Coordinates of C-alpha atoms and ligand atoms in Angstrom, one line a residue:
M14 CA -17.2 -4.0 -1.4
V15 CA -17.1 -0.9 -3.6
E16 CA -20.7 0.4 -2.7
F17 CA -21.0 -0.2 0.8
Q18 CA -17.4 -0.3 2.3
L19 CA -15.7 2.2 0.2
K20 CA -18.5 4.8 -1.3
E21 CA -20.4 4.7 1.8
R22 CA -17.6 5.6 3.8
G23 CA -16.5 8.5 1.5
I24 CA -13.9 7.2 -1.0
I25 CA -14.8 9.3 -4.0
D26 CA -11.9 9.0 -6.4
K27 CA -13.4 7.5 -9.5
R28 CA -10.1 5.9 -10.4
V29 CA -9.6 4.3 -7.2
L30 CA -13.0 3.0 -7.0
D31 CA -12.6 1.5 -10.7
A32 CA -9.4 0.0 -9.8
F33 CA -11.1 -1.9 -6.8
R34 CA -13.8 -3.0 -9.4
K35 CA -11.2 -4.3 -11.7
V36 CA -8.6 -6.4 -9.3
P37 CA -10.0 -9.7 -8.1
R38 CA -9.2 -9.7 -4.4
H39 CA -10.1 -13.3 -3.9
L40 CA -6.8 -14.3 -5.7
F41 CA -4.9 -12.6 -3.0
V42 CA -6.0 -14.6 -0.1
P43 CA -5.5 -18.3 1.0
E44 CA -7.9 -20.5 -1.1
N45 CA -9.8 -21.7 2.1
M46 CA -10.5 -18.2 2.8
Q47 CA -11.7 -16.8 -0.8
A48 CA -15.3 -16.8 0.2
S49 CA -14.7 -13.9 2.7
A50 CA -12.3 -12.1 0.5
Y51 CA -14.5 -9.0 0.0
D52 CA -15.6 -8.9 3.4
D53 CA -15.0 -5.8 5.8
F54 CA -11.8 -6.9 7.5
A55 CA -8.0 -7.6 7.2
M56 CA -7.2 -11.4 6.6
P57 CA -4.3 -13.6 7.5
I58 CA -2.1 -14.5 4.3
G59 CA 0.7 -16.7 6.0
S60 CA 4.1 -15.8 7.5
G61 CA 2.3 -14.1 10.3
Q62 CA 1.2 -11.2 8.0
T63 CA -2.0 -9.8 6.7
I64 CA -4.0 -8.3 3.6
S65 CA -5.5 -5.0 4.8
Q66 CA -8.9 -4.2 5.1
P67 CA -10.4 -3.2 1.7
Y68 CA -11.4 0.3 3.0
M69 CA -7.8 0.8 4.4
V70 CA -6.3 0.0 1.2
A71 CA -8.9 2.4 -0.4
I72 CA -8.1 5.5 1.7
M73 CA -4.5 5.1 1.6
T74 CA -4.5 4.8 -2.1
E75 CA -6.7 8.0 -2.4
K76 CA -4.4 9.9 -0.1
L77 CA -1.8 9.3 -2.7
A78 CA -3.7 11.3 -5.0
L79 CA -2.4 9.3 -8.2
K80 CA -3.1 10.7 -11.6
G81 CA -1.4 8.1 -13.6
E82 CA 2.1 8.9 -14.4
E83 CA 3.7 8.6 -11.1
K84 CA 6.4 6.5 -9.7
V85 CA 5.4 4.8 -6.5
L86 CA 7.2 2.9 -3.7
E87 CA 5.3 0.4 -1.8
V88 CA 6.8 -0.8 1.5
G89 CA 5.4 -4.3 2.6
T90 CA 4.3 -6.2 -0.6
G91 CA 2.4 -8.8 1.5
S92 CA 0.0 -10.4 -0.8
G93 CA 0.5 -8.0 -3.7
Y94 CA -3.1 -6.8 -3.6
Q95 CA -2.3 -2.9 -2.8
A96 CA 0.5 -3.5 -5.3
A97 CA -2.1 -4.5 -8.0
I98 CA -4.1 -1.7 -7.3
L99 CA -1.2 0.7 -7.6
C100 CA -0.2 -0.7 -10.8
E101 CA -4.0 0.3 -12.1
L102 CA -3.3 3.9 -11.1
A103 CA 0.4 4.7 -11.4
G104 CA 3.0 4.8 -14.2
S105 CA 5.2 2.6 -12.4
V106 CA 5.5 0.9 -9.0
I107 CA 8.4 -0.7 -6.9
S108 CA 7.3 -3.0 -4.0
I109 CA 9.7 -4.1 -1.3
E110 CA 9.1 -6.8 1.1
R111 CA 11.3 -8.4 3.9
I112 CA 9.7 -11.9 3.7
K113 CA 11.1 -13.6 0.5
T114 CA 8.3 -16.1 0.2
L115 CA 5.6 -13.5 0.1
S116 CA 7.5 -11.2 -2.2
D117 CA 7.9 -14.2 -4.5
Q118 CA 4.4 -15.2 -4.4
A119 CA 3.1 -11.8 -5.1
E120 CA 5.5 -11.3 -7.9
K121 CA 4.1 -14.6 -9.7
L122 CA 0.7 -13.7 -9.0
L123 CA 1.1 -10.3 -10.7
K124 CA 3.2 -11.6 -13.6
D125 CA 0.1 -14.1 -14.2
M126 CA -2.2 -11.2 -14.2
D127 CA -0.1 -9.4 -16.6
Y128 CA 1.2 -6.5 -14.9
K129 CA 4.2 -5.2 -16.3
N130 CA 4.8 -1.7 -14.3
I131 CA 6.0 -3.2 -11.4
K132 CA 9.4 -4.3 -10.1
F133 CA 9.7 -6.4 -6.5
V134 CA 12.5 -5.9 -4.2
V135 CA 13.3 -8.2 -1.2
G136 CA 14.9 -6.2 1.7
D137 CA 14.4 -3.6 4.4
G138 CA 11.8 -1.1 3.0
T139 CA 12.4 1.5 5.9
E140 CA 15.9 2.1 4.0
G141 CA 13.5 2.7 1.0
H142 CA 14.9 2.1 -2.4
K143 CA 17.7 4.4 -3.6
P144 CA 18.2 3.4 -7.2
E145 CA 14.8 4.4 -8.1
A146 CA 14.5 7.4 -6.0
P147 CA 12.9 10.0 -6.0
Y148 CA 9.2 8.9 -5.7
D149 CA 6.0 10.8 -6.4
G150 CA 4.4 8.5 -3.8
I151 CA 5.5 6.4 -1.2
I152 CA 2.9 4.0 0.9
V153 CA 4.1 2.1 3.7
T154 CA 1.4 -0.9 4.7
A155 CA 3.1 -1.5 8.1
A156 CA 3.1 0.3 11.4
C157 CA 6.2 2.6 12.5
P158 CA 6.6 4.9 15.6
T159 CA 7.9 7.6 13.5
P160 CA 8.0 8.2 9.7
P161 CA 11.6 6.6 8.4
P162 CA 14.0 9.4 7.6
P163 CA 15.2 7.6 4.3
L164 CA 11.6 7.6 3.0
I165 CA 11.2 11.3 3.5
D166 CA 14.7 11.8 1.8
Q167 CA 13.5 9.6 -1.3
L168 CA 10.0 11.7 -1.8
A169 CA 10.1 13.9 -4.8
E170 CA 9.4 17.5 -4.8
G171 CA 5.4 17.7 -4.5
G172 CA 5.4 14.1 -3.3
R173 CA 3.2 12.2 -0.7
L174 CA 4.2 9.6 1.9
V175 CA 1.2 7.7 3.2
L176 CA 1.9 5.7 6.4
P177 CA 0.6 4.5 9.5
V178 CA 2.4 6.1 12.7
G179 CA 2.0 5.2 16.2
D180 CA 2.6 2.4 18.8
R181 CA 2.3 -1.3 18.5
Y182 CA -1.4 -1.5 18.7
L183 CA -2.6 1.7 17.5
Q184 CA -1.7 4.1 14.9
N185 CA -2.9 7.0 13.0
L186 CA -2.8 7.1 9.2
T187 CA -0.4 10.2 8.4
I188 CA 0.1 11.9 5.0
I189 CA 3.4 13.7 4.6
R190 CA 4.1 16.3 1.7
K191 CA 7.3 17.6 0.5
I192 CA 6.3 21.2 -0.5
R193 CA 9.3 23.4 -1.7
G194 CA 11.7 21.2 0.2
K195 CA 9.8 21.4 3.3
I196 CA 7.5 18.6 5.0
E197 CA 4.1 19.1 6.0
A198 CA 2.2 16.3 8.0
E199 CA -1.6 15.6 8.3
T200 CA -3.3 13.0 10.6
S201 CA -6.3 11.1 9.4
I202 CA -8.0 7.9 10.8
G203 CA -6.8 5.5 13.5
C204 CA -5.7 2.1 12.3
M205 CA -3.9 -1.0 13.2
F206 CA -1.1 -2.4 11.1
V207 CA 1.6 -5.1 11.8
P208 CA 4.8 -3.7 12.9
L209 CA 7.2 -2.2 10.2
I210 CA 10.5 -4.1 11.1
G211 CA 13.8 -2.8 10.1
R212 CA 16.5 -0.4 11.0
C213 CA 14.2 2.6 10.7
G214 CA 11.1 0.9 11.6
Ligands
SAM22 N1 0.2 -4.3 1.3 C1 -0.1 -5.7 1.8 C2 -1.1 -6.2 0.8 O1 -1.7 -5.5 0.0 O2 -1.4 -7.5 1.1 C3 -0.2 -5.8 3.1 C4 1.1 -5.7 3.8 S1 0.9 -6.3 5.5 C5 -0.1 -5.3 6.6 C6 2.6 -5.6 6.1 C7 3.8 -6.3 5.3 O3 4.9 -5.4 5.7 C8 4.1 -7.7 5.8 O4 4.0 -8.4 4.7 C9 5.5 -7.5 6.3 O5 6.3 -8.6 6.1 C10 6.2 -6.4 5.6 N2 7.2 -5.4 6.2 C11 7.2 -5.1 7.6 N3 8.4 -4.5 7.7 C12 9.1 -4.4 6.5 C13 10.2 -4.0 6.1 N4 10.9 -3.1 6.9 N5 10.3 -3.9 4.7 C14 9.6 -4.3 4.1 N6 8.4 -4.9 4.1 C15 8.1 -5.0 5.6

Protein backbone atom coordinates (compact mmCIF):
# COMPACT_ATOMS: atom_id res chain seq x y z
CA MET A 1 0.00 0.00 0.00
CA VAL A 2 2.71 2.49 0.98
CA GLU A 3 5.09 1.67 -1.90
CA PHE A 4 2.65 1.30 -4.78
CA GLN A 5 -0.36 3.45 -3.84
CA LEU A 6 1.22 6.29 -1.84
CA LYS A 7 4.89 6.76 -2.85
CA GLU A 8 4.28 6.06 -6.54
CA ARG A 9 1.54 8.70 -6.61
CA GLY A 10 3.79 11.32 -5.04
CA ILE A 11 3.26 11.20 -1.27
CA ILE A 12 6.69 12.21 0.06
CA ASP A 13 6.23 13.33 3.69
CA LYS A 14 8.24 10.71 5.61
CA ARG A 15 6.19 11.15 8.77
CA VAL A 16 2.98 10.52 6.81
CA LEU A 17 4.43 7.40 5.14
CA ASP A 18 5.64 6.09 8.52
CA ALA A 19 2.20 6.62 10.05
CA PHE A 20 0.64 4.53 7.26
CA ARG A 21 3.22 1.78 7.88
CA LYS A 22 2.37 1.79 11.57
CA VAL A 23 -1.46 1.93 11.72
CA PRO A 24 -3.02 -1.50 10.94
CA ARG A 25 -5.77 -0.58 8.45
CA HIS A 26 -7.37 -4.06 8.57
CA LEU A 27 -8.60 -3.37 12.12
CA PHE A 28 -10.77 -0.52 10.79
CA VAL A 29 -12.82 -2.49 8.23
CA PRO A 30 -15.53 -5.13 8.80
CA GLU A 31 -14.06 -8.58 9.59
CA ASN A 32 -15.30 -10.20 6.37
CA MET A 33 -13.46 -7.55 4.30
CA GLN A 34 -10.10 -7.57 6.10
CA ALA A 35 -8.32 -9.39 3.24
CA SER A 36 -8.95 -6.32 1.03
CA ALA A 37 -8.17 -3.70 3.68
CA TYR A 38 -4.92 -2.55 1.99
CA ASP A 39 -6.37 -2.44 -1.53
CA ASP A 40 -6.65 0.73 -3.58
CA PHE A 41 -10.26 1.71 -2.86
CA ALA A 42 -12.76 3.00 -0.30
CA MET A 43 -14.78 0.33 1.53
CA PRO A 44 -18.15 0.19 3.32
CA ILE A 45 -18.01 0.34 7.13
CA GLY A 46 -21.75 0.12 7.93
CA SER A 47 -24.41 2.81 8.51
CA GLY A 48 -24.14 3.65 4.77
CA GLN A 49 -20.65 5.13 5.30
CA THR A 50 -17.14 4.35 4.02
CA ILE A 51 -13.49 4.24 5.02
CA SER A 52 -11.71 6.37 2.40
CA GLN A 53 -9.20 5.04 -0.15
CA PRO A 54 -5.67 4.94 1.39
CA TYR A 55 -4.28 7.46 -1.13
CA MET A 56 -7.08 9.94 -0.35
CA VAL A 57 -6.37 9.67 3.40
CA ALA A 58 -2.66 10.18 2.64
CA ILE A 59 -2.95 13.21 0.37
CA MET A 60 -5.41 14.95 2.72
CA THR A 61 -3.10 14.26 5.65
CA GLU A 62 -0.04 15.50 3.75
CA LYS A 63 -1.88 18.72 2.84
CA LEU A 64 -2.32 19.44 6.56
CA ALA A 65 1.52 19.68 6.75
CA LEU A 66 1.65 18.49 10.37
CA LYS A 67 4.92 18.77 12.31
CA GLY A 68 3.88 17.08 15.56
CA GLU A 69 2.57 19.67 18.02
CA GLU A 70 -0.65 20.77 16.31
CA LYS A 71 -4.23 20.61 17.53
CA VAL A 72 -6.35 19.05 14.77
CA LEU A 73 -10.10 18.76 14.26
CA GLU A 74 -11.45 15.93 12.10
CA VAL A 75 -15.06 16.08 10.87
CA GLY A 76 -16.35 12.58 9.98
CA THR A 77 -14.77 10.00 12.31
CA GLY A 78 -16.22 7.04 10.35
CA SER A 79 -14.05 3.98 11.06
CA GLY A 80 -11.46 5.98 13.03
CA TYR A 81 -8.63 5.17 10.57
CA GLN A 82 -7.92 8.77 9.56
CA ALA A 83 -8.16 9.71 13.24
CA ALA A 84 -5.48 7.13 14.16
CA ILE A 85 -3.19 8.46 11.42
CA LEU A 86 -3.72 12.00 12.81
CA CYS A 87 -2.91 10.79 16.35
CA GLU A 88 0.48 9.62 15.02
CA LEU A 89 1.23 13.02 13.50
CA ALA A 90 -0.31 15.75 15.67
CA GLY A 91 -0.22 16.80 19.31
CA SER A 92 -3.95 16.38 19.90
CA VAL A 93 -6.98 15.39 17.85
CA ILE A 94 -10.72 16.06 18.23
CA SER A 95 -12.85 13.86 15.97
CA ILE A 96 -16.56 14.56 15.39
CA GLU A 97 -19.07 12.10 13.94
CA ARG A 98 -22.85 12.50 13.55
CA ILE A 99 -23.56 8.72 13.80
CA LYS A 100 -23.12 7.62 17.41
CA THR A 101 -22.56 3.90 16.64
CA LEU A 102 -19.59 4.75 14.40
CA SER A 103 -18.13 7.18 16.93
CA ASP A 104 -18.48 4.62 19.76
CA GLN A 105 -16.82 1.84 17.69
CA ALA A 106 -13.93 4.10 16.68
CA GLU A 107 -13.46 5.33 20.25
CA LYS A 108 -13.23 1.75 21.57
CA LEU A 109 -10.78 0.72 18.86
CA LEU A 110 -8.43 3.68 19.38
CA LYS A 111 -8.59 3.18 23.14
CA ASP A 112 -7.62 -0.49 22.68
CA MET A 113 -4.74 0.70 20.48
CA ASP A 114 -3.66 2.95 23.36
CA TYR A 115 -4.04 6.33 21.64
CA LYS A 116 -4.34 8.96 24.38
CA ASN A 117 -4.22 12.22 22.40
CA ILE A 118 -7.74 12.03 20.97
CA LYS A 119 -11.21 13.06 22.05
CA PHE A 120 -14.40 11.84 20.29
CA VAL A 121 -17.47 14.03 19.93
CA VAL A 122 -20.92 13.06 18.57
CA GLY A 123 -22.62 15.91 16.75
CA ASP A 124 -22.85 18.11 13.68
CA GLY A 125 -19.26 18.74 12.62
CA THR A 126 -20.31 21.45 10.16
CA GLU A 127 -20.53 23.63 13.29
CA GLY A 128 -16.96 22.68 14.24
CA HIS A 129 -16.24 22.27 17.95
CA LYS A 130 -15.96 25.66 19.63
CA PRO A 131 -14.80 24.59 23.12
CA GLU A 132 -11.36 23.52 21.80
CA ALA A 133 -10.99 26.07 18.96
CA PRO A 134 -8.89 27.43 17.32
CA TYR A 135 -7.35 24.50 15.40
CA ASP A 136 -4.03 24.39 13.55
CA GLY A 137 -5.55 21.90 11.14
CA ILE A 138 -9.09 20.89 10.21
CA ILE A 139 -9.87 17.94 7.95
CA VAL A 140 -13.35 17.17 6.66
CA THR A 141 -13.84 13.66 5.30
CA ALA A 142 -17.28 14.20 3.74
CA ALA A 143 -18.31 16.35 0.77
CA CYS A 144 -19.83 19.82 1.00
CA PRO A 145 -20.98 22.37 -1.62
CA THR A 146 -19.02 25.19 0.07
CA PRO A 147 -16.66 25.24 3.07
CA PRO A 148 -18.72 25.53 6.29
CA PRO A 149 -18.15 29.08 7.69
CA PRO A 150 -17.80 27.90 11.34
CA LEU A 151 -14.80 25.77 10.32
CA ILE A 152 -13.08 28.78 8.73
CA ASP A 153 -13.81 30.81 11.88
CA GLN A 154 -12.30 28.07 14.07
CA LEU A 155 -9.08 27.86 12.07
CA ALA A 156 -6.03 29.29 13.86
CA GLU A 157 -3.82 31.92 12.25
CA GLY A 158 -1.54 30.01 9.87
CA GLY A 159 -3.88 27.00 10.02
CA ARG A 160 -5.09 24.76 7.18
CA LEU A 161 -8.52 23.40 6.37
CA VAL A 162 -8.56 20.43 3.97
CA LEU A 163 -11.90 19.28 2.54
CA PRO A 164 -13.71 17.96 -0.56
CA VAL A 165 -15.81 20.76 -2.11
CA GLY A 166 -18.31 20.16 -4.90
CA ASP A 167 -21.64 18.53 -5.74
CA ARG A 168 -23.09 15.19 -4.66
CA TYR A 169 -21.04 13.04 -7.04
CA LEU A 170 -17.82 14.93 -7.78
CA GLN A 171 -15.70 17.23 -5.67
CA ASN A 172 -12.24 18.80 -5.66
CA LEU A 173 -9.95 18.49 -2.71
CA THR A 174 -9.60 22.06 -1.44
CA ILE A 175 -6.99 23.51 0.90
CA ILE A 176 -7.83 26.73 2.72
CA ARG A 177 -5.14 28.64 4.60
CA LYS A 178 -5.65 31.50 7.05
CA ILE A 179 -2.76 33.90 6.59
CA ARG A 180 -2.75 37.16 8.59
CA GLY A 181 -6.53 36.81 8.95
CA LYS A 182 -7.05 36.42 5.19
CA ILE A 183 -8.27 33.26 3.47
CA GLU A 184 -6.37 31.66 0.59
CA ALA A 185 -7.79 28.66 -1.25
CA GLU A 186 -6.05 26.11 -3.47
CA THR A 187 -7.74 23.37 -5.46
CA SER A 188 -6.16 19.92 -5.72
CA ILE A 189 -7.29 16.58 -7.20
CA GLY A 190 -10.84 15.44 -7.97
CA CYS A 191 -12.51 13.11 -5.48
CA MET A 192 -15.81 11.50 -4.47
CA PHE A 193 -16.93 11.49 -0.83
CA VAL A 194 -20.20 10.72 0.98
CA PRO A 195 -22.15 13.92 1.76
CA LEU A 196 -21.50 16.15 4.75
CA ILE A 197 -24.90 16.30 6.42
CA GLY A 198 -25.57 19.17 8.79
CA ARG A 199 -26.56 22.82 9.20
CA CYS A 200 -23.64 24.11 7.09
CA GLY A 201 -23.19 20.97 4.97
N1 LIG B 1 -12.53 9.56 8.18
C1 LIG B 1 -13.26 8.34 8.04
C2 LIG B 1 -12.40 7.12 8.19
O1 LIG B 1 -11.18 7.25 8.37
O2 LIG B 1 -12.97 6.02 8.17
C3 LIG B 1 -14.08 8.28 6.77
C4 LIG B 1 -15.30 9.02 6.90
S1 LIG B 1 -16.64 8.75 5.82
C5 LIG B 1 -15.95 8.97 4.24
C6 LIG B 1 -17.52 10.29 6.19
C7 LIG B 1 -18.08 10.35 7.58
O3 LIG B 1 -18.58 11.67 7.79
C8 LIG B 1 -19.26 9.40 7.80
O4 LIG B 1 -19.00 8.57 8.89
C9 LIG B 1 -20.42 10.34 8.08
O5 LIG B 1 -21.37 9.84 9.00
C10 LIG B 1 -19.70 11.57 8.63
N2 LIG B 1 -20.46 12.83 8.57
C11 LIG B 1 -21.25 13.31 7.59
N3 LIG B 1 -21.75 14.51 7.93
C12 LIG B 1 -21.24 14.81 9.16
C13 LIG B 1 -21.37 15.92 10.05
N4 LIG B 1 -22.10 16.99 9.77
N5 LIG B 1 -20.71 15.87 11.22
C14 LIG B 1 -19.93 14.80 11.56
N6 LIG B 1 -19.78 13.73 10.76
C15 LIG B 1 -20.41 13.73 9.57
